Coordinates of C-alpha atoms (C1' of nucleotides) in Angstrom, one line a residue:
Chain F
M1 CA 20.7 20.4 -81.2
S2 CA 24.0 18.6 -80.5
Y3 CA 26.3 16.9 -82.9
T4 CA 28.0 13.6 -82.3
G5 CA 28.6 13.5 -86.0
L6 CA 31.4 15.4 -87.7
Y7 CA 31.0 17.8 -90.5
Q8 CA 27.5 16.5 -90.6
S9 CA 24.4 17.3 -88.7
Q10 CA 22.6 14.6 -86.9
H11 CA 19.5 14.5 -89.0
L12 CA 21.6 14.1 -92.2
R13 CA 23.6 11.3 -90.9
T14 CA 23.7 8.4 -93.3
A15 CA 26.6 6.5 -91.8
C16 CA 28.4 5.8 -88.5
S17 CA 29.2 8.8 -86.5
N18 CA 32.4 7.3 -85.1
C19 CA 35.0 4.8 -86.1
S20 CA 35.3 1.3 -84.8
V21 CA 38.7 -0.2 -84.1
S22 CA 38.7 -2.2 -87.3
E23 CA 37.8 1.0 -89.2
L24 CA 40.8 2.7 -87.7
C25 CA 42.9 -0.1 -89.1
L26 CA 41.8 0.7 -92.6
P27 CA 44.4 3.3 -93.2
F28 CA 47.0 0.6 -92.5
G29 CA 45.5 -1.5 -95.2
L30 CA 45.2 -4.6 -93.0
T31 CA 42.6 -7.2 -93.4
G32 CA 41.8 -10.5 -91.7
P33 CA 43.9 -11.9 -88.9
E34 CA 46.5 -9.1 -89.1
I35 CA 43.9 -6.6 -87.7
Q36 CA 44.0 -8.5 -84.5
Q37 CA 47.7 -7.7 -84.2
L38 CA 47.0 -4.0 -84.7
D39 CA 44.1 -4.2 -82.3
K40 CA 46.5 -4.8 -79.5
L41 CA 48.0 -1.3 -80.2
I42 CA 44.6 0.4 -80.4
V43 CA 43.4 -0.2 -77.0
Q44 CA 43.0 3.2 -75.4
R45 CA 40.9 6.0 -76.5
F46 CA 40.5 9.4 -75.0
K47 CA 38.5 12.6 -75.4
V48 CA 39.8 16.0 -76.4
K49 CA 37.5 18.9 -75.6
K50 CA 36.9 21.6 -78.3
N51 CA 39.8 24.1 -78.7
L52 CA 42.1 22.0 -76.6
A53 CA 45.4 20.7 -77.8
L54 CA 46.0 17.0 -78.5
Y55 CA 49.7 17.8 -78.7
R56 CA 51.9 20.9 -79.2
T57 CA 55.0 21.9 -81.0
G58 CA 57.9 20.6 -79.1
D59 CA 56.2 17.7 -77.4
P60 CA 58.0 14.4 -77.7
L61 CA 56.4 11.9 -80.1
R62 CA 54.9 9.1 -78.0
S63 CA 52.0 8.1 -80.2
L64 CA 50.3 8.7 -83.5
Y65 CA 46.6 9.4 -83.1
A66 CA 43.7 8.0 -85.1
V67 CA 40.7 10.3 -85.0
R68 CA 37.7 8.4 -83.9
I69 CA 35.1 11.1 -83.4
G70 CA 35.3 14.8 -84.2
S71 CA 37.9 16.7 -86.1
F72 CA 41.2 18.5 -85.7
K73 CA 43.4 21.1 -87.2
T74 CA 47.1 21.1 -87.3
N75 CA 49.0 24.4 -87.3
V76 CA 52.4 26.0 -87.0
I77 CA 52.8 29.4 -85.3
S78 CA 55.5 31.6 -86.6
V79 CA 57.8 33.9 -84.6
N80 CA 55.7 36.9 -85.6
G81 CA 52.6 35.2 -84.3
R82 CA 51.0 34.2 -87.5
E83 CA 49.2 30.9 -87.7
Q84 CA 49.7 28.6 -90.6
V85 CA 47.1 25.8 -90.7
T86 CA 48.8 22.7 -92.3
G87 CA 45.8 20.4 -92.4
F88 CA 42.3 19.4 -91.1
Q89 CA 41.8 15.8 -90.0
M90 CA 38.5 13.9 -89.7
P91 CA 37.5 10.5 -88.4
G92 CA 39.6 7.6 -89.7
E93 CA 42.6 9.9 -90.4
L94 CA 45.9 9.9 -88.7
L95 CA 47.7 12.7 -86.7
G96 CA 51.3 13.1 -85.9
L97 CA 53.1 11.7 -89.0
D98 CA 55.4 14.7 -89.3
A99 CA 56.8 14.0 -85.9
I100 CA 58.5 10.7 -86.9
S101 CA 61.4 12.5 -88.4
T102 CA 62.6 14.2 -85.2
E103 CA 60.6 12.3 -82.7
I104 CA 59.3 15.7 -81.6
H105 CA 56.0 17.2 -82.8
G106 CA 56.6 19.9 -85.3
C107 CA 53.1 21.4 -85.1
N108 CA 50.1 21.8 -82.8
A109 CA 47.0 19.7 -83.1
F110 CA 43.8 21.3 -81.8
A111 CA 40.3 19.8 -81.6
L112 CA 37.8 21.8 -83.7
E113 CA 35.0 20.2 -81.7
D114 CA 34.7 17.8 -78.8
S115 CA 36.5 14.8 -80.2
E116 CA 37.9 11.3 -79.4
V117 CA 41.1 9.7 -80.5
C118 CA 42.9 6.4 -80.3
P119 CA 46.6 6.8 -79.5
I120 CA 48.9 4.4 -81.3
H121 CA 52.1 4.0 -79.4
F122 CA 54.7 4.6 -82.0
A123 CA 57.5 2.5 -80.7
H124 CA 55.1 -0.4 -80.5
L125 CA 53.8 0.2 -83.9
E126 CA 57.4 0.2 -85.3
K127 CA 58.1 -3.1 -83.5
L128 CA 54.9 -4.7 -84.8
A129 CA 55.7 -3.4 -88.3
G130 CA 59.0 -5.2 -88.0
E131 CA 57.1 -8.4 -87.6
L132 CA 54.4 -7.8 -90.2
P133 CA 55.8 -6.8 -93.6
S134 CA 52.4 -5.8 -94.9
L135 CA 52.0 -3.4 -91.9
Q136 CA 55.4 -1.9 -92.7
H137 CA 54.5 -1.6 -96.3
N138 CA 51.4 0.2 -95.5
L139 CA 53.0 2.6 -93.0
N140 CA 55.4 3.5 -95.8
K141 CA 52.4 4.1 -98.1
I142 CA 50.6 6.2 -95.5
L143 CA 53.6 8.5 -95.1
S144 CA 54.1 8.7 -98.9
R145 CA 50.4 9.5 -99.4
E146 CA 50.8 12.4 -97.0
I147 CA 53.6 13.7 -99.2
V148 CA 51.4 13.5 -102.3
R149 CA 48.7 15.4 -100.5
D150 CA 51.1 18.1 -99.6
H151 CA 52.2 18.3 -103.3
D152 CA 48.6 18.7 -104.3
M153 CA 48.4 21.5 -101.8
L154 CA 51.5 23.2 -103.2
M155 CA 49.8 23.1 -106.6
T156 CA 46.7 24.6 -105.2
L157 CA 48.6 27.5 -103.6
G158 CA 50.9 28.0 -106.6
N159 CA 48.4 27.9 -109.4
M160 CA 44.9 28.7 -108.3
N161 CA 43.1 32.0 -107.6
S162 CA 41.0 32.5 -104.5
E163 CA 37.7 31.1 -106.0
E164 CA 39.4 28.0 -107.3
R165 CA 41.2 27.4 -104.0
L166 CA 37.9 27.5 -102.1
A167 CA 36.3 25.2 -104.7
A168 CA 39.1 22.8 -104.4
F169 CA 38.9 22.9 -100.6
L170 CA 35.1 22.2 -100.6
L171 CA 35.5 19.3 -103.1
N172 CA 38.3 17.8 -101.0
L173 CA 36.0 17.8 -97.9
S174 CA 33.1 16.5 -100.0
Q175 CA 35.2 13.6 -101.3
R176 CA 36.7 12.7 -97.9
L177 CA 33.2 12.8 -96.3
S178 CA 31.6 10.7 -99.0
M179 CA 34.4 8.1 -98.6
R180 CA 33.2 7.7 -95.0
G181 CA 29.5 7.4 -96.1
Y182 CA 28.4 10.9 -95.5
S183 CA 26.6 13.1 -97.9
P184 CA 29.0 14.7 -100.4
T185 CA 26.7 17.7 -100.9
H186 CA 25.6 18.7 -97.5
F187 CA 27.9 19.1 -94.5
L188 CA 29.0 21.4 -91.7
L189 CA 32.3 23.2 -91.5
K190 CA 34.0 22.8 -88.2
M191 CA 36.5 25.5 -88.7
R192 CA 36.4 29.3 -88.8
R193 CA 36.8 31.4 -92.0
E194 CA 40.2 32.5 -90.7
E195 CA 41.4 28.9 -90.4
I196 CA 40.2 28.1 -93.9
G197 CA 42.0 31.2 -95.1
S198 CA 45.2 30.3 -93.4
Y199 CA 45.1 26.8 -94.9
L200 CA 44.5 28.2 -98.4
G201 CA 46.9 31.1 -98.1
L202 CA 44.2 33.8 -98.1
R203 CA 42.7 36.3 -95.7
L204 CA 39.4 35.5 -94.0
E205 CA 37.7 38.3 -95.9
T206 CA 38.8 36.8 -99.2
I207 CA 37.2 33.5 -98.1
C208 CA 33.9 35.3 -97.4
R209 CA 34.0 37.0 -100.8
S210 CA 34.9 33.8 -102.6
I211 CA 32.0 32.1 -100.9
A212 CA 29.8 34.9 -102.2
H213 CA 31.1 34.4 -105.7
L214 CA 30.5 30.7 -105.7
R215 CA 27.0 31.4 -104.4
D216 CA 26.4 34.0 -107.2
R217 CA 27.3 31.4 -109.7
G218 CA 24.7 29.1 -108.2
L219 CA 27.3 26.4 -107.4
V220 CA 26.9 26.3 -103.6
E221 CA 24.7 27.7 -100.8
I222 CA 26.7 28.4 -97.6
S223 CA 25.2 30.0 -94.6
G224 CA 27.5 30.2 -91.6
R225 CA 29.0 26.7 -91.3
D226 CA 26.3 24.9 -93.2
V227 CA 27.4 23.9 -96.7
E228 CA 25.1 22.8 -99.5
I229 CA 26.7 22.0 -102.8
H230 CA 24.2 22.5 -105.6
N231 CA 26.5 21.7 -108.6
L232 CA 29.2 19.3 -107.8
K233 CA 30.0 19.0 -111.5
G234 CA 30.3 22.8 -111.9
L235 CA 32.7 23.0 -109.0
N236 CA 34.8 20.3 -110.5
Q237 CA 35.0 22.1 -113.8
L238 CA 36.1 25.2 -112.1
V239 CA 39.2 23.5 -110.8
A240 CA 39.6 20.9 -113.5
G241 CA 42.2 22.8 -115.5
C242 CA 44.4 23.2 -112.4
H243 CA 44.5 19.6 -111.5
R244 CA 47.3 17.1 -112.0
L245 CA 47.5 15.7 -115.5
R246 CA 47.4 11.9 -115.2
L247 CA 49.3 10.0 -117.7
G248 CA 50.0 6.3 -118.3
Chain V
M1 CA 84.3 26.0 -118.5
S2 CA 82.4 22.9 -117.5
Y3 CA 80.9 22.0 -114.2
T4 CA 81.2 18.6 -112.7
G5 CA 80.2 20.2 -109.4
L6 CA 76.7 21.2 -108.6
Y7 CA 75.5 24.6 -107.6
Q8 CA 79.1 25.4 -107.4
S9 CA 81.7 26.4 -110.0
Q10 CA 84.8 24.3 -110.2
H11 CA 87.2 26.8 -108.8
L12 CA 85.1 27.3 -105.8
R13 CA 84.9 23.7 -105.0
T14 CA 85.8 23.0 -101.4
A15 CA 84.4 19.5 -101.1
C16 CA 83.7 16.4 -103.1
S17 CA 81.8 17.1 -106.3
N18 CA 80.0 13.7 -106.1
C19 CA 78.8 11.3 -103.6
S20 CA 80.3 8.0 -102.7
V21 CA 78.2 5.0 -101.8
S22 CA 78.7 5.5 -98.1
E23 CA 77.7 9.1 -98.4
L24 CA 74.5 8.0 -100.2
C25 CA 73.8 5.9 -97.2
L26 CA 73.8 8.9 -95.0
P27 CA 70.2 9.8 -95.5
F28 CA 69.4 6.3 -94.2
G29 CA 71.2 7.0 -91.0
L30 CA 73.3 3.9 -91.1
T31 CA 76.8 3.4 -89.8
G32 CA 79.3 0.6 -89.5
P33 CA 78.5 -2.8 -90.7
E34 CA 74.9 -2.0 -91.7
I35 CA 76.2 0.1 -94.5
Q36 CA 77.5 -3.0 -96.2
Q37 CA 74.0 -4.3 -96.3
L38 CA 72.7 -1.2 -98.0
D39 CA 75.7 -1.3 -100.3
K40 CA 74.3 -4.3 -101.9
L41 CA 71.3 -2.3 -103.0
I42 CA 73.4 0.6 -104.3
V43 CA 75.3 -1.1 -107.0
Q44 CA 74.3 0.5 -110.2
R45 CA 74.7 4.1 -111.2
F46 CA 73.7 5.8 -114.4
K47 CA 73.8 9.2 -116.1
V48 CA 70.9 11.4 -117.0
K49 CA 71.6 14.2 -119.5
K50 CA 70.5 17.7 -118.9
N51 CA 66.8 18.3 -119.5
L52 CA 66.0 14.6 -119.8
A53 CA 63.6 12.9 -117.5
L54 CA 64.7 10.4 -114.9
Y55 CA 61.1 9.3 -114.6
R56 CA 57.7 10.7 -115.6
T57 CA 54.2 10.9 -114.1
G58 CA 52.6 7.5 -114.5
D59 CA 55.8 5.5 -114.6
P60 CA 55.6 2.5 -112.3
L61 CA 57.8 2.8 -109.2
R62 CA 60.8 0.5 -109.6
S63 CA 63.4 2.4 -107.7
L64 CA 64.0 5.4 -105.6
Y65 CA 67.0 7.4 -106.8
A66 CA 69.9 8.9 -104.8
V67 CA 71.4 11.9 -106.6
R68 CA 75.2 11.3 -106.9
I69 CA 76.2 14.1 -109.2
G70 CA 74.2 17.0 -110.6
S71 CA 70.7 18.2 -109.7
F72 CA 67.1 17.6 -110.5
K73 CA 63.7 19.3 -110.4
T74 CA 60.4 17.5 -109.8
N75 CA 57.3 18.9 -111.2
V76 CA 53.6 18.3 -111.9
I77 CA 51.9 19.4 -115.1
S78 CA 48.3 20.4 -114.8
V79 CA 45.5 19.8 -117.3
N80 CA 45.7 23.4 -118.5
G81 CA 49.4 23.0 -119.1
R82 CA 50.9 24.9 -116.2
E83 CA 54.0 23.6 -114.5
Q84 CA 54.2 23.3 -110.7
V85 CA 57.7 22.7 -109.5
T86 CA 57.5 20.6 -106.3
G87 CA 61.1 20.5 -105.4
F88 CA 64.8 20.7 -106.3
Q89 CA 67.2 17.9 -105.4
M90 CA 70.9 18.0 -105.1
P91 CA 73.6 15.4 -104.4
G92 CA 72.9 13.1 -101.5
E93 CA 69.1 13.7 -101.6
L94 CA 66.5 11.1 -102.6
L95 CA 64.0 11.2 -105.5
G96 CA 60.7 9.3 -105.8
L97 CA 59.4 9.1 -102.2
D98 CA 55.9 10.3 -103.3
A99 CA 55.5 7.3 -105.6
I100 CA 55.5 4.8 -102.7
S101 CA 51.8 5.5 -101.9
T102 CA 50.5 4.3 -105.3
E103 CA 53.6 2.6 -106.7
I104 CA 53.3 5.0 -109.6
H105 CA 55.3 8.1 -110.0
G106 CA 53.1 11.1 -109.3
C107 CA 55.4 13.7 -110.8
N108 CA 58.2 14.1 -113.3
A109 CA 61.9 14.3 -112.4
F110 CA 64.2 16.2 -114.8
A111 CA 67.9 16.7 -114.7
L112 CA 68.8 20.4 -114.5
E113 CA 72.3 19.5 -115.6
D114 CA 74.2 16.4 -116.7
S115 CA 73.7 14.2 -113.6
E116 CA 74.3 10.8 -112.2
V117 CA 72.0 8.8 -109.9
C118 CA 72.1 5.5 -108.0
P119 CA 68.8 3.6 -108.3
I120 CA 67.7 1.9 -105.1
H121 CA 65.3 -1.0 -106.0
F122 CA 62.4 -0.3 -103.8
A123 CA 61.1 -3.9 -103.3
H124 CA 64.7 -4.9 -102.3
L125 CA 64.9 -1.9 -100.0
E126 CA 61.7 -2.8 -98.2
K127 CA 62.8 -6.4 -97.9
L128 CA 66.1 -5.3 -96.4
A129 CA 64.3 -2.9 -94.1
G130 CA 62.3 -5.8 -92.8
E131 CA 65.5 -7.4 -91.7
L132 CA 67.2 -4.3 -90.4
P133 CA 65.0 -2.4 -87.9
S134 CA 67.3 0.6 -87.9
L135 CA 67.0 0.9 -91.7
Q136 CA 63.2 0.7 -91.4
H137 CA 63.2 3.3 -88.7
N138 CA 65.3 5.6 -90.9
L139 CA 63.1 5.1 -93.9
N140 CA 60.2 6.2 -91.8
K141 CA 62.2 9.2 -90.7
I142 CA 63.1 10.1 -94.3
L143 CA 59.5 10.0 -95.4
S144 CA 58.4 12.0 -92.3
R145 CA 61.2 14.6 -92.9
E146 CA 59.8 15.1 -96.4
I147 CA 56.4 15.9 -94.9
V148 CA 58.0 18.5 -92.6
R149 CA 59.8 20.1 -95.5
D150 CA 56.5 20.3 -97.4
H151 CA 54.8 21.9 -94.3
D152 CA 57.6 24.5 -94.2
M153 CA 56.9 25.2 -97.9
L154 CA 53.2 25.6 -97.2
M155 CA 54.2 28.2 -94.6
T156 CA 56.4 30.0 -97.1
L157 CA 53.6 30.1 -99.7
G158 CA 51.0 31.0 -97.2
N159 CA 52.6 33.7 -95.2
M160 CA 55.5 35.3 -97.1
N161 CA 55.6 38.0 -99.7
S162 CA 57.7 37.7 -102.9
E163 CA 60.9 39.1 -101.4
E164 CA 60.7 36.9 -98.3
R165 CA 60.0 33.8 -100.4
L166 CA 63.1 34.4 -102.5
A167 CA 65.2 35.0 -99.4
A168 CA 63.9 31.8 -97.8
F169 CA 64.7 29.9 -101.0
L170 CA 68.3 31.2 -101.2
L171 CA 68.8 30.5 -97.5
N172 CA 67.5 27.0 -98.0
L173 CA 69.9 26.3 -100.9
S174 CA 72.7 27.9 -98.9
Q175 CA 72.0 25.6 -95.9
R176 CA 71.8 22.4 -98.0
L177 CA 75.0 23.3 -99.8
S178 CA 76.9 24.1 -96.6
M179 CA 75.8 20.8 -95.1
R180 CA 77.6 19.1 -98.0
G181 CA 80.7 21.1 -97.5
Y182 CA 80.2 23.8 -100.2
S183 CA 80.3 27.5 -99.6
P184 CA 77.1 28.8 -98.1
T185 CA 77.6 32.2 -99.6
H186 CA 78.7 31.6 -103.2
F187 CA 77.0 29.1 -105.5
L188 CA 75.4 28.7 -108.9
L189 CA 71.7 28.3 -109.6
K190 CA 71.0 25.4 -111.9
M191 CA 67.4 26.3 -112.6
R192 CA 65.8 29.1 -114.6
R193 CA 63.9 32.0 -113.1
E194 CA 60.7 30.5 -114.3
E195 CA 61.3 27.3 -112.3
I196 CA 62.1 29.2 -109.2
G197 CA 58.9 31.2 -109.7
S198 CA 56.8 28.1 -110.1
Y199 CA 58.3 26.6 -107.0
L200 CA 57.6 29.8 -105.0
G201 CA 54.2 30.5 -106.4
L202 CA 55.4 33.6 -108.3
R203 CA 55.9 34.7 -111.9
L204 CA 59.4 34.8 -113.4
E205 CA 59.3 38.6 -113.6
T206 CA 58.5 38.8 -110.0
I207 CA 61.6 36.7 -109.2
C208 CA 63.7 39.1 -111.2
R209 CA 62.3 42.1 -109.4
S210 CA 62.7 40.4 -106.0
I211 CA 66.3 39.7 -106.9
A212 CA 66.8 43.4 -107.7
H213 CA 65.2 44.3 -104.3
L214 CA 67.5 42.1 -102.4
R215 CA 70.4 43.5 -104.3
D216 CA 69.3 47.1 -103.6
R217 CA 69.3 46.2 -99.9
G218 CA 72.9 45.0 -100.3
L219 CA 72.0 41.5 -99.1
V220 CA 73.0 39.6 -102.2
E221 CA 74.7 40.0 -105.6
I222 CA 73.1 37.8 -108.3
S223 CA 74.2 38.0 -111.9
G224 CA 72.6 35.4 -114.1
R225 CA 72.9 32.1 -112.2
D226 CA 75.8 33.2 -110.0
V227 CA 74.8 33.9 -106.4
E228 CA 76.9 35.7 -103.9
I229 CA 75.3 36.2 -100.5
H230 CA 76.8 39.3 -98.9
N231 CA 74.7 39.4 -95.7
L232 CA 73.6 36.0 -94.5
K233 CA 72.4 37.4 -91.2
G234 CA 70.4 40.1 -92.9
L235 CA 68.7 37.6 -95.2
N236 CA 67.8 35.5 -92.1
Q237 CA 66.3 38.5 -90.3
L238 CA 64.2 39.2 -93.3
V239 CA 62.4 35.8 -93.0
A240 CA 62.9 35.3 -89.3
G241 CA 59.5 36.5 -88.3
C242 CA 57.9 34.0 -90.7
H243 CA 59.6 31.0 -89.4
R244 CA 58.4 28.2 -87.2
L245 CA 58.3 29.1 -83.6
R246 CA 60.2 26.5 -81.7
L247 CA 59.1 25.6 -78.3
G248 CA 60.2 23.0 -75.7
Chain X
dC1 C1' 77.5 36.8 -136.7
dG2 C1' 72.8 35.6 -136.5
dT3 C1' 69.5 32.8 -133.8
dG4 C1' 67.2 31.2 -129.8
dT5 C1' 66.7 30.9 -125.1
dG6 C1' 66.7 33.1 -120.8
dT7 C1' 66.8 37.5 -118.2
dT8 C1' 65.8 42.3 -117.0
dT9 C1' 63.0 46.4 -116.7
dG10 C1' 58.9 49.4 -117.5
dA11 C1' 53.9 50.4 -117.8
dT12 C1' 49.4 49.0 -116.8
dG13 C1' 45.7 46.4 -114.7
dA14 C1' 43.7 42.9 -111.9
dA15 C1' 43.4 40.3 -107.7
dT16 C1' 44.0 40.3 -103.0
dT17 C1' 45.0 42.6 -98.6
dT18 C1' 44.1 45.9 -95.3
dC19 C1' 41.3 48.9 -92.6
dA20 C1' 36.8 49.8 -91.1
dA21 C1' 32.1 49.1 -89.7
dA22 C1' 28.0 46.7 -89.3
dG23 C1' 25.4 42.4 -88.7
dC24 C1' 24.5 37.7 -86.7
dA25 C1' 24.6 33.8 -83.6
dG26 C1' 25.4 31.4 -79.5
dG27 C1' 26.1 31.5 -74.7
dT28 C1' 25.6 33.7 -70.0
dG29 C1' 23.6 35.9 -66.4
dG30 C1' 20.1 38.8 -64.7
Chain H
dC1 C1' 12.9 34.7 -71.3
dC2 C1' 15.3 38.5 -72.6
dA3 C1' 19.4 41.5 -72.9
dC4 C1' 23.9 41.7 -73.4
dC5 C1' 28.5 40.0 -74.6
dT6 C1' 31.7 38.1 -77.3
dG7 C1' 33.4 36.0 -81.1
dC8 C1' 32.6 35.2 -85.9
dT9 C1' 31.0 36.6 -90.4
dT10 C1' 29.8 39.8 -94.0
dT11 C1' 30.3 43.8 -96.9
dG12 C1' 32.5 48.2 -98.5
dA13 C1' 36.3 51.3 -99.9
dA14 C1' 41.1 52.2 -100.3
dA15 C1' 45.8 50.6 -100.7
dT16 C1' 49.1 47.3 -102.1
dT17 C1' 51.1 43.5 -104.2
dC18 C1' 51.7 40.8 -107.9
dA19 C1' 50.5 39.3 -112.8
dT20 C1' 50.4 40.6 -117.4
dC21 C1' 51.9 42.5 -121.6
dA22 C1' 55.6 44.4 -124.1
dA23 C1' 60.1 45.5 -125.3
dA24 C1' 65.0 45.5 -124.9
dC25 C1' 69.0 43.1 -123.4
dA26 C1' 72.6 39.2 -122.6
dC27 C1' 74.5 35.2 -123.5
dA28 C1' 75.7 30.7 -125.5
dC29 C1' 76.0 28.1 -129.6
dG30 C1' 76.2 26.6 -134.0

DNA sequence: CGTGTGTTTGATGAATTTCAAAGCAGGTGG
DNA sequence: CCACCTGCTTTGAAATTCATCAAACACACG
């Protein structure tokens, strides 16, 4: 069995397994005729084989990348050789935003499976943004949203125990997949336990044990990379108290 | 004794205790005549008393704020009432970047001491950025730099023990202060132990004990809020192995 | 000089890491 | 097609770190 889909086995596929150009424009919040402007930037596409780098720390920023097919992880390697995973990206999401500050990539991006991306030449994007206020506005929003996401992650690492972190992680994947039309309750993990652990600030053994705990509570069934969420509500309750209090 | 300075007692002051308008333009990377354009946006200034909020979660985004005098913390309160400090801001730094995504503030900003800020009306800033490509470019960079900072923080929380986290925190303050012309080795903390703990994902008692450990190693002398770094090199070595490996 | 807030230190217990070993799955070559 | 590797996952037992609970202390302020 082979997967062209992502985080989702073929027979479960309920939506497109890849992203069209106009879908790639979605993060930029563009509609109608403006898409055609952005279209001009999203002309190329290329494949990245599993475990190969899309870019590496220190590479100059040429393009941002929109994931079309597959999935990626971004990580930073410390002097003493430890990996810190800073994020996982799936189709329709952007890679490389952190490089804008220095115009040099500050992390590595590796394909977790055979994948395909569309490069978006950054200098051209900025030029186009200068002409299209709504594009500029949305670029600001995209960058800001990334900051919000990171703050949520800080909250996860600062306030949650291992079981809650794993639950929050699974719910996050579930939500992002359902946004793209996939099943929110049944999907495949493309990363190893060790990578999940790095992302969540835990050791891989702790991830295994937390999986076992969630299983014992009857909330999920996870065998290998295959995830089945039995009780979405229960998972949500587990992390509810740790979430951002929304006012206004 | 009263402090108009920030993180720095009066008698130690070696640089300006507040930021002029042109200094506030520094984060935007502008020089020469362009500053005069930005000047038009930075016209007001107002004071925020210690412990009062500059803005709160749920407030609509009207302005970003440049800290002129004093210091702030940003935090998020979770449903179960726990505080997560997401950052500390000192003069010359910007507040409110995370609100751009939703146009609603996603966190609270509190003054840690009597402070003064310059509001930068965001709609006007975006409009001006549309006319000044270099301003737009720098706004992108500022947002991206915030993402990089957050990634470094994820690394701190994911890979370091309590002592290393505290050392990294002190070095970070030291570096930001020295950039502004203050002593990198002698300064005052404006936040409580509990707030440092929240920021570093530790309890306040653990902060106290980590302080004691660093003192026992002869690296620092901290009594109350007064910090004296005796061995900057030693502190750096402590966290060196956990830092980003730079290639290229 | 008392009161309240913030800090320090100690004793204990819980959660997570570390070390170790066994089990499983997928891919490769005989 | 099977056997064997190799890399990944799971589980157990011991060690460690950090959180929790508790109490004393320090300091600023009215």
